[in-house]
Short mmCIF file of C-alpha atoms in Angstrom, two decimals:
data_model
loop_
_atom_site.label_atom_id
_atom_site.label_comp_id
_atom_site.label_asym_id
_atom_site.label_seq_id
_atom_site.Cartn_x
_atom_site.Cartn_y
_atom_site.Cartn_z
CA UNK L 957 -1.91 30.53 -6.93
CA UNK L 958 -0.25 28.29 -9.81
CA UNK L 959 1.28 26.30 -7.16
CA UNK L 960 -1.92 25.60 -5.57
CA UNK L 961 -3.63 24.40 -8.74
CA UNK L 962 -1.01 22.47 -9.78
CA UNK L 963 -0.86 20.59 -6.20
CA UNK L 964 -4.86 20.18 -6.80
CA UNK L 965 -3.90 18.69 -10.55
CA UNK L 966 -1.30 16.12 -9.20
CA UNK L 967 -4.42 15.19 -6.02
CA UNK L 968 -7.07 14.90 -8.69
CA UNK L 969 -4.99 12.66 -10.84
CA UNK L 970 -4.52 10.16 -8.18
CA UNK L 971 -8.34 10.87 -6.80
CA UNK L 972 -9.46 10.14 -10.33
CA UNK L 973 -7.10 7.15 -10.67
CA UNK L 974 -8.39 5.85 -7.30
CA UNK L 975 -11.92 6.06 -8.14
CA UNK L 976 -11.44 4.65 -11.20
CA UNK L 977 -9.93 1.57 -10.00
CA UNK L 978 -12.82 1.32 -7.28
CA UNK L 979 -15.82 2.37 -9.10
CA UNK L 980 -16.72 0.07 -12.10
CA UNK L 981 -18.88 2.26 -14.12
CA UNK L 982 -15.83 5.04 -14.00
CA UNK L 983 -13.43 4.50 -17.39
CA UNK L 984 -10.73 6.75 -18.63
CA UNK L 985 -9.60 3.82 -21.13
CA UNK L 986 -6.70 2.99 -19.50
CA UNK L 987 -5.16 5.46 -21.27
CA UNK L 988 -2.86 7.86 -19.14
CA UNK L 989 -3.30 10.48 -21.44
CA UNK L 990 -7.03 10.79 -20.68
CA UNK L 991 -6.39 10.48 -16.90
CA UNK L 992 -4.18 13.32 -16.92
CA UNK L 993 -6.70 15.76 -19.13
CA UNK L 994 -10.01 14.45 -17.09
CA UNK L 995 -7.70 15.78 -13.80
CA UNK L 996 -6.88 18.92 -15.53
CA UNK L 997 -10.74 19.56 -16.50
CA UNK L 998 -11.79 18.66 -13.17
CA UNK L 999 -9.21 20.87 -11.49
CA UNK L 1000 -10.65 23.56 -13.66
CA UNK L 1001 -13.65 22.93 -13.26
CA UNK L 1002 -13.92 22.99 -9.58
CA UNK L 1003 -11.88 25.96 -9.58
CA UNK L 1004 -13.61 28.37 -11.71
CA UNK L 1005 -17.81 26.77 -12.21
CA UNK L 1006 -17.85 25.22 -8.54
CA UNK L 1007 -18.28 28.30 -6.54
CA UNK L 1008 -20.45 29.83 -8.91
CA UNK L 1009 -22.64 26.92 -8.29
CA UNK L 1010 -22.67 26.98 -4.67
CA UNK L 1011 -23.36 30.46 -4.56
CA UNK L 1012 -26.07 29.68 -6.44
CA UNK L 1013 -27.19 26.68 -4.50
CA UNK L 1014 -26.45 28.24 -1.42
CA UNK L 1015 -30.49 28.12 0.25
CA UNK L 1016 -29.92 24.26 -0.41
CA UNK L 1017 -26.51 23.76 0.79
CA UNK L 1018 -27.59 25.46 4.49
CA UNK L 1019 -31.12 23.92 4.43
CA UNK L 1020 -29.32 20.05 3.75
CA UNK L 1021 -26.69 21.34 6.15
CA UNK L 1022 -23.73 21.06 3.54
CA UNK L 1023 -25.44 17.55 1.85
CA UNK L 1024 -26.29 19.47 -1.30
CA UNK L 1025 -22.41 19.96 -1.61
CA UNK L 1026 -21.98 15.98 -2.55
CA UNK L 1027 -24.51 16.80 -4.95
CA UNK L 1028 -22.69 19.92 -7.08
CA UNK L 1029 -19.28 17.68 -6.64
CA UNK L 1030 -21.17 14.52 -8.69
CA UNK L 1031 -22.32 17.13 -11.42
CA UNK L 1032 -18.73 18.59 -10.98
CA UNK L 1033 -17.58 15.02 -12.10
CA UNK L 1034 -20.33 14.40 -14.55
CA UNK L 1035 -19.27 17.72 -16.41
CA UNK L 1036 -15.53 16.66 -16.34
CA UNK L 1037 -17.24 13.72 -18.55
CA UNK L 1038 -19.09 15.65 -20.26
CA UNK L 1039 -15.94 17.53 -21.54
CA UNK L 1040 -13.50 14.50 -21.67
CA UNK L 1041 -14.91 12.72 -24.00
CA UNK L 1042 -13.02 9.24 -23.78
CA UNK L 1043 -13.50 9.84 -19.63
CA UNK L 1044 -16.95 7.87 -18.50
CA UNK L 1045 -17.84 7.83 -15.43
CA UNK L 1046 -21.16 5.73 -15.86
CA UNK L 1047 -24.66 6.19 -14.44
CA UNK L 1048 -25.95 8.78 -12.08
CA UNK L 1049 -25.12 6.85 -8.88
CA UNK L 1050 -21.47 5.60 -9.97
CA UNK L 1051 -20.95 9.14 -10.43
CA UNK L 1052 -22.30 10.06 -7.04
CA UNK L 1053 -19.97 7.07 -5.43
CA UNK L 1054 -17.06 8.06 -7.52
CA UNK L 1055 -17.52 11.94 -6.36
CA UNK L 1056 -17.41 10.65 -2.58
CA UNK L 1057 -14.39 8.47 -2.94
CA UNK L 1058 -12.66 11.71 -5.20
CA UNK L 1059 -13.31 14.05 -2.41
CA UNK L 1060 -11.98 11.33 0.58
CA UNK L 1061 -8.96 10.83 -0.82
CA UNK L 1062 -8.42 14.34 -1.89
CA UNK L 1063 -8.97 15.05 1.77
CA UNK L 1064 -6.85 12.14 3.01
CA UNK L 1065 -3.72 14.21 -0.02
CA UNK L 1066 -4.46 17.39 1.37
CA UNK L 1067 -4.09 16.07 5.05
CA UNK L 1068 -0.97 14.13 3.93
CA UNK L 1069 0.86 16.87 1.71
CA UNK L 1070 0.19 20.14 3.65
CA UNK L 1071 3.38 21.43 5.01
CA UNK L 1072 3.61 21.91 8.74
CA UNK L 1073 2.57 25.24 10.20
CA UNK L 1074 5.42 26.51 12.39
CA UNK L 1075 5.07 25.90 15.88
CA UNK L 1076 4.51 28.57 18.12
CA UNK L 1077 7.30 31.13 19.87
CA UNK L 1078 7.04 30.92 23.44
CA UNK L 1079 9.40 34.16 24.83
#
C-alpha cells in the first residue's frame, strides 16, 4: 500500500510539473517546494475524497458513460488548489485542460513503470 502511494506521489509530481509547463493558467511559483506538496495533496486527495465522490456521482458517471469522471478529476485538481495555497491552477477550463493532460501522462507513467507480469508456464 505505501509503495503504491508513493509511486502515485513521484507520477503526480511529474503530471503536475507537465501540466504546469503546458497549461498557462496552472502556477506552483516555480518553487519546487510547492510542486512537491500540491503532488502530495493531490495524491491524497484522489486517494481518500475521489471514490467517495464517484460513489456519489455514480448515476452520472454511467449515464455520461464515464465523462462525468473528467469532471470529479478537475474538482480533484481545483481542491488540491484550494489546499495549496501558493498552487493556482487558474480558471475553470485551465483546470479542466490541466486535469486531462494530469491523467494522460499519469497513464502514459503507469504504462511505462509497471513491472512486467510473468509470462506464462507452458508444461
Amino acid at each position: 500500500m505505501w509503495m503504491a502511494l508513493l509511486i502515485s506521489w513521484l507520477s503526480n509530481i511529474v503530471a503536475l510539473f507537465v501540466a504546469a509547463w503546458i497549461v498557462p493558467g496552472m502556477e506552483y511559483g516555480n518553487d519546487f517546494w510547492v510542486l512537491l506538496i500540491a503532488a502530495l495533496v493531490f495524491t491524497l486527495v484522489n486517494w481518500l475524497i475521489r471514490p467517495i465522490v464517484i460513489l456519489l456521482a455514480l448515476p452520472a458517471v454511467i449515464l455520461t458513460f464515464g465523462l462525468a469522471l473528467i469532471l470529479i478529476n478537475t474538482f480533484m485538481l481545483y481542491l488540491t488548489d484550494w489546499i495549496v495555497p501558493s498552487f493556482e491552477t487558474g480558471s475553470f477550463w485551465w483546470t479542466l485542460v490541466a486535469s486531462i493532460i494530469v491523467s494522460l501522462v499519469n497513464l502514459l507513467l503507469g504504462l511505462l513503470l509497471r513491472p512486467d507480469e510473468p509470462a506464462p508456464r507452458t508444461a
